[in-house]
Tab-separated table of C-alpha atoms in Angstrom:
chain	number	residue	atom	x	y	z
A	1	MET	CA	152.229	103.107	125.928
A	2	SER	CA	154.749	103.050	128.708
A	3	GLU	CA	153.407	104.392	131.965
A	4	LEU	CA	155.540	106.723	132.666
A	5	ASP	CA	157.722	109.077	130.647
A	6	LEU	CA	160.923	108.917	132.225
A	7	ILE	CA	162.518	107.077	135.457
A	8	ILE	CA	165.442	107.853	136.768
A	9	THR	CA	166.964	105.537	138.951
A	10	ASN	CA	170.095	105.229	140.761
A	11	VAL	CA	169.669	108.427	143.250
A	12	SER	CA	168.856	110.193	146.722
A	13	VAL	CA	166.492	111.831	146.269
A	14	VAL	CA	166.109	115.390	148.800
A	15	VAL	CA	161.682	115.073	150.095
A	16	PRO	CA	160.300	117.427	151.806
A	17	GLY	CA	160.898	117.616	155.616
A	18	GLN	CA	163.416	115.093	155.228
A	19	ASP	CA	167.425	116.375	156.475
A	20	GLU	CA	168.637	113.623	154.319
A	21	PRO	CA	168.161	112.542	151.199
A	22	GLN	CA	166.131	109.137	150.325
A	23	SER	CA	167.167	106.141	147.970
A	24	LEU	CA	164.337	106.679	145.740
A	25	ASP	CA	163.543	106.304	141.713
A	26	ILE	CA	161.515	109.186	140.155
A	27	GLY	CA	159.191	108.619	138.091
A	28	VAL	CA	158.099	110.578	135.219
A	29	ARG	CA	155.095	111.779	133.034
A	30	ASP	CA	154.059	114.358	130.760
A	31	GLY	CA	156.312	116.678	132.623
A	32	ARG	CA	155.148	115.700	136.327
A	33	ILE	CA	156.293	114.094	139.272
A	34	ALA	CA	153.869	110.696	138.965
A	35	ARG	CA	155.795	108.273	141.120
A	36	LEU	CA	158.604	108.524	144.001
A	37	GLU	CA	159.750	104.982	145.740
A	38	ALA	CA	162.040	102.672	145.512
A	39	GLY	CA	162.646	99.973	142.785
A	40	LEU	CA	160.734	101.310	140.151
A	41	ASP	CA	160.556	98.519	137.098
A	42	THR	CA	162.395	100.182	134.484
A	43	ASP	CA	160.236	98.518	132.359
A	44	LEU	CA	157.653	100.609	133.001
A	45	ALA	CA	159.884	103.872	131.578
A	46	ASP	CA	160.066	104.730	127.853
A	47	ARG	CA	163.755	106.271	129.044
A	48	VAL	CA	165.514	105.836	132.318
A	49	VAL	CA	168.747	107.931	133.642
A	50	ASP	CA	170.721	106.362	135.432
A	51	GLY	CA	171.624	108.858	137.906
A	52	GLY	CA	174.881	106.976	139.865
A	53	GLY	CA	174.917	107.528	142.988
A	54	LYS	CA	173.984	111.694	142.717
A	55	THR	CA	172.431	113.337	144.605
A	56	ALA	CA	168.643	114.456	143.213
A	57	PHE	CA	167.959	118.256	144.751
A	58	PRO	CA	164.290	120.287	144.076
A	59	GLY	CA	165.409	121.836	140.532
A	60	VAL	CA	166.465	125.601	142.117
A	61	VAL	CA	164.194	128.252	142.023
A	62	ASP	CA	166.565	131.239	142.201
A	63	ALA	CA	164.121	134.221	142.650
A	64	HIS	CA	166.590	137.081	141.896
A	65	GLN	CA	168.205	137.618	138.000
A	66	HIS	CA	168.292	140.091	135.498
A	67	TRP	CA	167.654	139.301	132.010
A	68	GLY	CA	168.740	142.035	129.912
A	69	ILE	CA	169.876	144.798	131.931
A	70	TYR	CA	172.996	144.780	130.578
A	71	ASN	CA	173.055	143.397	126.715
A	72	PRO	CA	169.696	143.067	125.034
A	73	LEU	CA	166.936	140.507	126.589
A	74	PRO	CA	166.830	138.107	123.867
A	75	GLU	CA	170.385	137.532	124.059
A	76	ASP	CA	170.513	137.388	127.809
A	77	ALA	CA	167.520	134.922	127.969
A	78	VAL	CA	169.206	132.016	125.759
A	79	SER	CA	173.004	132.445	127.331
A	80	GLU	CA	171.820	133.368	130.704
A	81	SER	CA	169.060	130.812	130.587
A	82	ARG	CA	171.688	128.390	130.297
A	83	ALA	CA	174.436	129.528	132.320
A	84	SER	CA	170.955	128.367	135.170
A	85	ALA	CA	170.626	125.107	133.902
A	86	GLN	CA	174.369	124.578	134.596
A	87	GLY	CA	174.300	125.885	138.305
A	88	GLY	CA	171.101	123.302	138.773
A	89	VAL	CA	168.418	126.667	138.116
A	90	THR	CA	165.217	125.092	136.770
A	91	THR	CA	163.173	128.713	137.499
A	92	ALA	CA	164.490	131.920	137.078
A	93	ILE	CA	162.087	134.488	138.457
A	94	THR	CA	164.290	138.393	136.791
A	95	TYR	CA	163.406	141.334	137.863
A	96	MET	CA	162.445	144.326	135.023
A	97	ARG	CA	161.430	148.262	135.145
A	98	THR	CA	161.335	150.894	132.949
A	99	GLY	CA	163.967	153.697	132.903
A	100	GLN	CA	167.214	153.039	131.580
A	101	TYR	CA	169.058	149.795	131.306
A	102	TYR	CA	166.602	146.775	130.304
A	103	LEU	CA	164.824	148.522	127.301
A	104	ASN	CA	166.357	151.619	127.774
A	105	LYS	CA	162.787	152.837	127.542
A	106	GLY	CA	158.885	154.657	129.713
A	107	GLY	CA	155.622	154.211	129.452
A	108	PRO	CA	153.419	152.332	130.788
A	109	TYR	CA	153.511	148.337	131.150
A	110	SER	CA	150.620	148.238	129.430
A	111	GLU	CA	153.080	148.446	126.413
A	112	PHE	CA	156.540	147.724	128.124
A	113	PHE	CA	155.565	144.019	129.277
A	114	PRO	CA	154.273	142.686	126.361
A	115	GLU	CA	157.506	143.673	124.268
A	116	VAL	CA	159.441	141.981	127.355
A	117	LEU	CA	157.166	138.474	127.527
A	118	SER	CA	157.231	138.844	123.228
A	119	LEU	CA	161.714	139.041	123.417
A	120	THR	CA	161.972	136.045	125.951
A	121	GLU	CA	158.504	133.697	124.073
A	122	GLY	CA	160.894	130.390	122.776
A	123	LYS	CA	163.939	131.756	123.847
A	124	ALA	CA	164.988	130.242	127.476
A	125	LEU	CA	166.319	127.063	128.368
A	126	ILE	CA	164.511	126.948	132.159
A	127	ASP	CA	160.968	128.273	132.921
A	128	TYR	CA	160.991	132.093	133.861
A	129	ALA	CA	159.135	135.157	135.602
A	130	PHE	CA	159.396	138.797	136.108
A	131	HIS	CA	159.145	141.224	138.855
A	132	LEU	CA	158.162	144.456	138.219
A	133	ALA	CA	158.994	147.880	139.633
A	134	PRO	CA	156.912	150.942	139.796
A	135	MET	CA	158.490	152.972	138.472
A	136	SER	CA	155.549	155.943	138.159
A	137	LYS	CA	152.077	157.239	139.852
A	138	GLY	CA	150.541	155.120	136.813
A	139	HIS	CA	152.092	152.133	137.408
A	140	ILE	CA	150.894	151.968	140.380
A	141	GLU	CA	147.856	152.340	139.196
A	142	GLU	CA	148.569	149.441	136.669
A	143	ILE	CA	149.175	146.716	139.242
A	144	PRO	CA	146.052	145.623	140.119
A	145	SER	CA	145.668	143.901	136.468
A	146	LEU	CA	149.614	143.006	136.005
A	147	VAL	CA	148.346	140.386	138.827
A	148	GLY	CA	145.114	140.091	137.052
A	149	ASP	CA	146.251	139.349	133.130
A	150	HIS	CA	149.894	139.044	133.302
A	151	GLY	CA	149.850	136.759	136.484
A	152	VAL	CA	152.679	139.275	137.394
A	153	THR	CA	152.463	138.498	141.613
A	154	SER	CA	155.470	140.322	142.764
A	155	PHE	CA	157.071	144.457	142.877
A	156	LYS	CA	160.257	145.612	143.516
A	157	ILE	CA	161.463	149.219	145.410
A	158	PHE	CA	164.932	150.635	144.319
A	159	MET	CA	165.531	152.196	147.477
A	160	PHE	CA	168.837	154.207	147.325
A	161	TYR	CA	167.260	155.292	143.603
A	162	GLY	CA	165.625	158.473	144.502
A	163	GLY	CA	169.133	160.316	144.764
A	164	HIS	CA	171.482	157.975	143.814
A	165	GLY	CA	172.326	156.192	140.652
A	166	LEU	CA	173.115	152.188	140.146
A	167	HIS	CA	176.180	152.853	139.876
A	168	GLY	CA	177.479	155.689	141.784
A	169	ARG	CA	176.444	159.352	142.132
A	170	SER	CA	173.613	160.866	140.090
A	171	ALA	CA	172.564	164.040	139.621
A	172	ASP	CA	169.973	163.745	136.662
A	173	GLN	CA	167.377	160.740	138.549
A	174	SER	CA	164.415	161.633	136.338
A	175	SER	CA	166.278	160.842	132.947
A	176	PHE	CA	167.923	157.633	134.421
A	177	LEU	CA	164.806	156.587	134.799
A	178	MET	CA	162.314	158.234	132.376
A	179	THR	CA	159.716	159.120	134.391
A	180	PRO	CA	156.994	161.627	134.051
A	181	GLU	CA	158.028	165.003	134.668
A	182	GLY	CA	157.416	166.778	137.981
A	183	GLU	CA	157.214	163.125	139.358
A	184	ARG	CA	160.026	161.228	142.109
A	185	TYR	CA	160.794	158.314	143.097
A	186	ASP	CA	161.187	158.924	146.848
A	187	TYR	CA	159.915	157.439	149.931
A	188	ALA	CA	156.488	159.081	149.343
A	189	HIS	CA	156.347	157.189	145.934
A	190	PHE	CA	157.254	153.997	148.082
A	191	GLU	CA	154.499	154.341	150.692
A	192	PHE	CA	152.017	154.808	147.357
A	193	VAL	CA	153.632	152.078	146.084
A	194	MET	CA	153.100	149.639	148.787
A	195	ARG	CA	149.578	150.976	149.581
A	196	GLY	CA	148.453	150.482	145.663
A	197	ILE	CA	150.110	146.909	146.065
A	198	GLN	CA	147.748	145.778	149.791
A	199	LYS	CA	145.133	146.994	147.367
A	200	ALA	CA	145.577	144.818	145.045
A	201	ARG	CA	145.968	141.915	147.288
A	202	GLU	CA	142.242	143.388	148.714
A	203	GLU	CA	141.204	142.492	145.281
A	204	HIS	CA	142.513	139.323	144.923
A	205	PRO	CA	141.731	137.613	148.533
A	206	GLU	CA	142.528	134.164	147.579
A	207	ILE	CA	145.937	134.887	146.463
A	208	ALA	CA	147.290	137.755	148.422
A	209	ASP	CA	149.474	136.321	150.836
A	210	GLN	CA	150.976	134.954	147.287
A	211	ILE	CA	150.912	138.963	146.143
A	212	SER	CA	154.729	140.541	148.314
A	213	LEU	CA	156.796	143.681	147.701
A	214	SER	CA	160.474	143.247	147.219
A	215	LEU	CA	162.806	146.188	148.517
A	216	HIS	CA	166.914	146.923	147.371
A	217	CYS	CA	167.621	148.813	151.105
A	218	GLU	CA	169.976	151.309	151.304
A	219	THR	CA	169.926	154.706	151.780
A	220	ALA	CA	170.900	157.319	149.457
A	221	GLU	CA	171.549	160.317	151.380
A	222	ILE	CA	174.519	157.729	153.433
A	223	MET	CA	175.561	156.457	150.476
A	224	THR	CA	176.108	160.133	149.047
A	225	ALA	CA	178.268	161.363	151.612
A	226	TYR	CA	180.046	157.881	152.114
A	227	THR	CA	180.999	158.204	148.523
A	228	LYS	CA	182.774	161.637	148.924
A	229	LEU	CA	184.429	160.239	151.952
A	230	VAL	CA	186.376	157.258	150.977
A	231	GLU	CA	187.318	159.253	147.484
A	232	ASP	CA	188.572	162.489	149.441
A	233	GLU	CA	190.424	160.120	152.381
A	234	GLY	CA	192.597	158.010	149.514
A	235	THR	CA	193.316	154.896	151.518
A	236	LEU	CA	191.425	152.555	149.996
A	237	THR	CA	190.694	151.015	146.834
A	238	GLY	CA	188.648	148.072	144.575
A	239	LEU	CA	186.395	146.296	146.618
A	240	PRO	CA	186.888	147.076	150.193
A	241	ALA	CA	186.572	151.086	149.449
A	242	TYR	CA	182.914	150.217	147.329
A	243	SER	CA	182.353	148.662	150.665
A	244	ALA	CA	182.998	151.381	152.852
A	245	SER	CA	181.220	153.785	150.205
A	246	ARG	CA	178.013	151.988	150.554
A	247	PRO	CA	178.058	150.644	154.540
A	248	PRO	CA	176.129	148.835	156.158
A	249	HIS	CA	174.301	150.894	158.636
A	250	SER	CA	173.114	152.000	154.962
A	251	GLU	CA	171.227	148.801	155.003
A	252	GLY	CA	170.018	149.176	158.103
A	253	LEU	CA	168.242	152.270	158.134
A	254	ALA	CA	166.622	151.322	154.933
A	255	VAL	CA	165.506	148.569	156.213
A	256	THR	CA	164.116	150.169	159.069
A	257	ILE	CA	162.278	153.263	157.017
A	258	ALA	CA	160.667	150.079	154.740
A	259	SER	CA	159.348	148.162	157.807
A	260	TYR	CA	157.770	150.970	159.457
A	261	LEU	CA	155.591	152.202	155.691
A	262	ALA	CA	155.023	148.913	155.360
A	263	HIS	CA	152.835	148.810	159.039
A	264	GLU	CA	152.216	152.239	158.112
A	265	THR	CA	150.291	151.602	154.753
A	266	GLU	CA	148.909	147.617	156.513
A	267	LEU	CA	151.109	145.968	153.700
A	268	PRO	CA	152.402	142.489	155.306
A	269	THR	CA	154.616	140.721	152.959
A	270	ILE	CA	157.576	142.255	152.231
A	271	ASN	CA	160.692	141.190	151.196
A	272	LEU	CA	163.879	142.419	152.395
A	273	LEU	CA	166.618	141.479	149.083
A	274	HIS	CA	170.443	140.180	148.935
A	275	LEU	CA	170.957	141.303	153.271
A	276	THR	CA	175.086	141.679	153.280
A	277	SER	CA	175.906	142.921	157.040
A	278	ARG	CA	175.006	142.253	160.310
A	279	LYS	CA	173.675	145.453	160.618
A	280	ALA	CA	171.624	144.755	157.684
A	281	VAL	CA	170.330	141.583	159.637
A	282	GLU	CA	169.857	142.491	162.628
A	283	ALA	CA	167.566	145.890	161.743
A	284	ALA	CA	165.798	143.545	160.067
A	285	LEU	CA	164.933	141.322	162.880
A	286	MET	CA	164.329	143.614	165.118
A	287	MET	CA	161.612	145.199	162.945
A	288	ALA	CA	160.618	141.586	162.506
A	289	ALA	CA	159.977	141.337	166.181
A	290	THR	CA	158.821	145.217	166.279
A	291	PHE	CA	156.346	144.705	163.687
A	292	PRO	CA	155.226	140.825	164.554
A	293	HIS	CA	152.223	141.497	162.037
A	294	ILE	CA	154.819	141.771	158.910
A	295	ASP	CA	155.342	138.416	157.318
A	296	PHE	CA	159.226	140.127	156.883
A	297	ARG	CA	160.943	137.562	154.500
A	298	ARG	CA	165.167	138.065	154.491
A	299	GLU	CA	166.899	137.003	151.557
A	300	VAL	CA	170.876	136.265	150.972
A	301	THR	CA	172.809	136.223	147.442
A	302	VAL	CA	175.232	133.268	146.873
A	303	GLY	CA	177.913	136.015	146.508
A	304	HIS	CA	177.398	137.204	150.008
A	305	LEU	CA	177.860	133.828	150.966
A	306	LEU	CA	180.775	132.986	148.907
A	307	ALA	CA	183.357	135.794	148.267
A	308	ASP	CA	184.120	139.190	151.085
A	309	CYS	CA	185.746	142.535	149.320
A	310	ASP	CA	189.039	141.281	150.368
A	311	THR	CA	189.199	137.497	148.054
A	312	ALA	CA	186.878	138.471	145.493
A	313	HIS	CA	188.275	137.880	141.911
A	314	GLY	CA	189.177	142.166	141.489
A	315	VAL	CA	186.652	144.925	141.026
A	316	GLY	CA	184.389	142.419	138.343
A	317	GLY	CA	183.591	142.135	142.085
A	318	LYS	CA	181.399	145.262	141.861
A	319	VAL	CA	178.034	144.807	142.862
A	320	ASN	CA	175.114	145.964	144.999
A	321	PRO	CA	175.009	146.032	148.219
A	322	PRO	CA	178.625	145.685	147.866
A	323	LEU	CA	180.538	142.416	148.850
A	324	ARG	CA	181.659	143.292	152.699
A	325	PRO	CA	184.169	141.669	154.880
A	326	ARG	CA	185.437	138.733	156.213
A	327	GLU	CA	183.329	138.905	159.547
A	328	ASP	CA	179.810	140.119	157.718
A	329	VAL	CA	179.966	136.744	155.464
A	330	GLU	CA	180.458	135.066	158.203
A	331	ALA	CA	178.071	137.024	159.935
A	332	LEU	CA	175.183	135.604	157.295
A	333	TRP	CA	176.245	132.370	157.596
A	334	GLN	CA	175.345	131.581	161.069
A	335	TYR	CA	171.966	133.430	160.422
A	336	LEU	CA	171.664	131.277	157.708
A	337	LEU	CA	172.043	128.245	159.764
A	338	ASP	CA	170.448	129.988	162.917
A	339	GLY	CA	167.107	130.009	160.291
A	340	LYS	CA	166.762	133.350	160.129
A	341	ILE	CA	167.431	133.465	156.479
A	342	ASP	CA	164.392	132.483	154.202
A	343	TRP	CA	166.151	131.635	150.437
A	344	VAL	CA	169.374	132.323	148.608
A	345	VAL	CA	169.364	134.073	144.980
A	346	SER	CA	172.523	134.185	142.699
A	347	ASP	CA	171.376	138.209	141.786
A	348	HIS	CA	172.264	137.144	138.310
A	349	ALA	CA	173.410	140.107	136.289
A	350	CYS	CA	175.719	139.238	132.770
A	351	CYS	CA	177.797	142.217	132.640
A	352	LYS	CA	180.302	141.892	129.610
A	353	GLU	CA	184.059	142.976	130.209
A	354	GLU	CA	183.790	145.685	127.836
A	355	LEU	CA	181.227	147.268	129.832
A	356	LYS	CA	181.669	146.674	133.372
A	357	PHE	CA	185.352	147.917	133.611
A	358	GLY	CA	186.314	151.953	132.576
A	359	GLU	CA	189.371	153.466	132.869
A	360	PRO	CA	191.431	152.478	134.703
A	361	LYS	CA	190.018	149.261	134.912
A	362	ASP	CA	191.292	148.852	138.418
A	363	ASP	CA	189.051	152.302	139.922
A	364	VAL	CA	185.484	150.238	141.420
A	365	PHE	CA	183.829	153.939	141.465
A	366	LEU	CA	183.921	154.054	137.312
A	367	ALA	CA	182.910	150.114	137.017
A	368	LYS	CA	179.679	148.949	136.785
A	369	SER	CA	177.770	147.432	138.974
A	370	GLY	CA	176.410	143.220	139.427
A	371	PHE	CA	178.053	139.939	137.693
A	372	GLY	CA	176.594	136.793	137.509
A	373	GLY	CA	176.553	133.553	139.507
A	374	ALA	CA	173.288	131.105	138.927
A	375	GLU	CA	175.620	128.595	137.839
A	376	TYR	CA	177.459	128.788	141.503
A	377	LEU	CA	174.576	128.540	142.890
A	378	LEU	CA	173.446	125.500	144.456
A	379	ALA	CA	176.980	123.812	143.791
A	380	GLY	CA	178.024	126.900	146.444
A	381	MET	CA	175.809	125.646	148.777
A	382	VAL	CA	176.278	122.491	148.558
A	383	SER	CA	179.512	123.060	148.995
A	384	GLU	CA	179.730	125.628	151.886
A	385	GLY	CA	176.950	124.913	153.395
A	386	SER	CA	177.708	120.715	154.259
A	387	LYS	CA	181.170	122.260	155.677
A	388	ARG	CA	179.014	123.961	157.919
A	389	GLY	CA	176.594	121.208	159.242
A	390	LEU	CA	173.651	122.508	156.848
A	391	PRO	CA	171.397	119.702	155.910
A	392	PHE	CA	170.500	119.087	152.373
A	393	GLY	CA	167.264	119.177	152.945
A	394	ARG	CA	167.333	122.683	154.384
A	395	ILE	CA	169.833	123.838	151.111
A	396	ALA	CA	166.463	122.387	149.176
A	397	GLU	CA	163.882	125.082	151.696
A	398	LEU	CA	166.942	128.123	150.709
A	399	THR	CA	167.333	127.168	147.317
A	400	SER	CA	163.901	125.947	146.020
A	401	THR	CA	160.956	125.502	148.267
A	402	ASN	CA	160.707	128.906	149.914
A	403	PRO	CA	160.605	130.986	147.200
A	404	ALA	CA	158.609	129.438	145.156
A	405	THR	CA	155.940	129.589	147.811
A	406	ARG	CA	156.228	133.345	148.144
A	407	TYR	CA	156.357	133.755	144.952
A	408	GLY	CA	152.951	132.397	143.205
A	409	LEU	CA	155.124	128.837	142.430
A	410	GLY	CA	154.070	126.606	144.987
A	411	GLY	CA	151.823	124.828	143.102
A	412	THR	CA	154.413	123.207	140.157
A	413	LYS	CA	157.605	124.068	141.602
A	414	GLY	CA	159.793	124.064	144.564
A	415	SER	CA	160.079	120.436	146.093
A	416	LEU	CA	160.402	117.296	145.146
A	417	GLU	CA	156.905	115.468	145.063
A	418	LEU	CA	153.989	113.740	143.748
A	419	GLY	CA	152.276	116.332	141.249
A	420	LYS	CA	154.778	118.684	141.132
A	421	ASP	CA	156.906	119.789	138.272
A	422	ALA	CA	159.681	117.376	137.393
A	423	ASP	CA	162.483	120.135	137.505
A	424	ILE	CA	165.771	118.621	138.918
A	425	ALA	CA	169.402	118.821	139.900
A	426	LEU	CA	171.496	115.750	139.987
A	427	VAL	CA	174.712	116.582	142.261
A	428	ASP	CA	177.668	115.201	142.499
A	429	THR	CA	178.805	115.457	145.844
A	430	SER	CA	182.415	113.622	145.469
A	431	VAL	CA	183.939	116.221	143.061
A	432	THR	CA	186.838	118.664	143.861
A	433	TRP	CA	186.830	121.375	141.086
A	434	THR	CA	188.405	124.830	140.658
A	435	VAL	CA	185.426	127.731	139.582
A	436	ARG	CA	186.674	129.466	135.351
A	437	ALA	CA	184.764	131.675	133.968
A	438	GLU	CA	185.663	130.241	130.364
A	439	ASP	CA	183.927	127.112	132.034
A	440	SER	CA	180.598	129.390	131.291
A	441	GLU	CA	177.635	129.151	129.521
A	442	SER	CA	177.283	132.658	130.315
A	443	THR	CA	178.389	135.652	127.759
A	444	GLN	CA	180.524	137.471	130.591
A	445	GLU	CA	184.428	136.529	130.240
A	446	TYR	CA	185.246	136.871	134.276
A	447	THR	CA	183.926	136.234	137.739
A	448	PRO	CA	184.773	137.555	141.220
A	449	PHE	CA	184.334	133.490	142.221
A	450	GLU	CA	187.480	132.509	139.450
A	451	GLY	CA	189.724	130.105	141.738
A	452	ALA	CA	187.353	129.158	144.031
A	453	GLU	CA	186.803	125.436	144.788
A	454	LEU	CA	183.568	123.574	145.290
A	455	THR	CA	183.347	120.587	146.911
A	456	ALA	CA	179.713	119.507	144.728
A	457	LYS	CA	178.922	120.515	140.658
A	458	VAL	CA	175.399	120.423	139.209
A	459	THR	CA	175.732	117.821	136.298
A	460	ASP	CA	172.250	116.995	135.189
A	461	THR	CA	169.189	119.556	135.285
A	462	PHE	CA	165.887	118.770	134.212
A	463	VAL	CA	163.085	121.201	133.476
A	464	ARG	CA	159.588	119.542	133.463
A	465	GLY	CA	161.385	116.093	132.414
A	466	HIS	CA	163.548	117.330	130.006
A	467	GLN	CA	167.085	116.629	130.501
A	468	VAL	CA	168.265	120.532	129.012
A	469	MET	CA	172.314	119.908	130.999
A	470	THR	CA	173.444	116.041	130.479
A	471	ASP	CA	176.759	115.321	132.256
A	472	GLY	CA	177.861	119.044	132.664
A	473	VAL	CA	176.893	118.994	128.637
A	474	VAL	CA	173.989	122.100	128.402
A	475	SER	CA	171.503	121.065	125.300
A	476	THR	CA	170.218	124.026	122.830
A	477	GLU	CA	166.327	122.982	123.380
A	478	PRO	CA	164.909	125.889	124.183
A	479	VAL	CA	161.847	124.279	126.475
A	480	GLY	CA	161.679	127.198	129.067
A	481	ARG	CA	157.756	128.795	129.682
A	482	TYR	CA	157.034	131.847	130.527
A	483	LEU	CA	155.294	131.585	134.128
A	484	SER	CA	151.580	132.602	135.221
A	485	ARG	CA	151.345	133.486	139.104
A	486	PRO	CA	150.576	131.666	140.675
A	487	THR	CA	150.706	128.397	139.001
A	488	GLN	CA	148.261	125.646	139.590
A	489	ALA	CA	149.258	122.051	140.996
């Protein structure tokens, strides 16, 4: 019997603490990295993969996806995990809530979440976990059991849902959210969610730093008013109109409110999701300086780094918060280069054409919000990051190490080092290619990145040593597992 199951040789490995990749071989045994050294004897392994001089990144921990939001959850678990593998994503943490979309039902998580686990079991090509959103008072009471019984350590608030729908104005949020009669989804509810999460942290002190709250920061009242302004003026159309209808100061104001509530409730583990603009990040940094005892983390998406509202390929680029003008894209890159951003995600939400576009198809206010992008996450970061002087080591931190650590996966995921899962993405940095939706494994038929030229491509992906993509061809074997957090080394 061989000492190792697999050796990946002829690669440059992005290892922790090093900006530039190192010439090392990777030895895998029982799904974990067992050897990491130059010149490994290939006779030690049952199988040898020649990496062809490519760069080995830690598999991407994409901490922001939405499986089952627009398509049946079991279908998305298959197709969108395949698209994820295409992009070097080996772990997805996907958002889930009760209410319309997803499973289209309300009720307690004690009934809802086991169904989620059942519907996804044995379907995914990659490992996965879930963030849950406490939508009702009853859900807040369930937080300790979700942590203790199901290993769910991260929760979410959608700050604009109290008075604004998923795609625009809404007059009846209670039916949209399927919340109990007499309950409101508002700032008071957000406060009580924070208190509930802090209570769970106190009950689980050994993992308290890995129990956190993420917030979608936009302000419903601002968006409702500005949507009317934009529609009444009638001068803007498409994605620029949508950006103007949900202006950056709406993000900044919500960030400020969320931060003060965190201070009031003494909840220190706060994640500010998909910040899209200079104003949003400025507000986040201001709050970090004002409340230094709050351990804020700041997220941006690869969509907001690769596309702007003027160049994205059509209304398919509608997303919340919106794609912004180029000046905001460049501001995000500068904050990222300055170390002010903690991780980059895809916010992958597959929405097929028949559902995405209203009539007329070019009316952005009738279109659904969200699009896929996990396939382009690592390639996009390497392509654009390299142009801007972003070291490979930093890209690995942004796409894998940092989200893994925050979200309770650091014991097994997030870096290429001994004892960690053999989650690996091989990237060819010598190829230039053009993004075409038809080449994606996702069931989404379009992409706002259509026609973009990237200068790096993920060719091979390994999940716990299983090669789920080989030279660009994705496997059919669903080796993915649900990850109860925190994971243990």
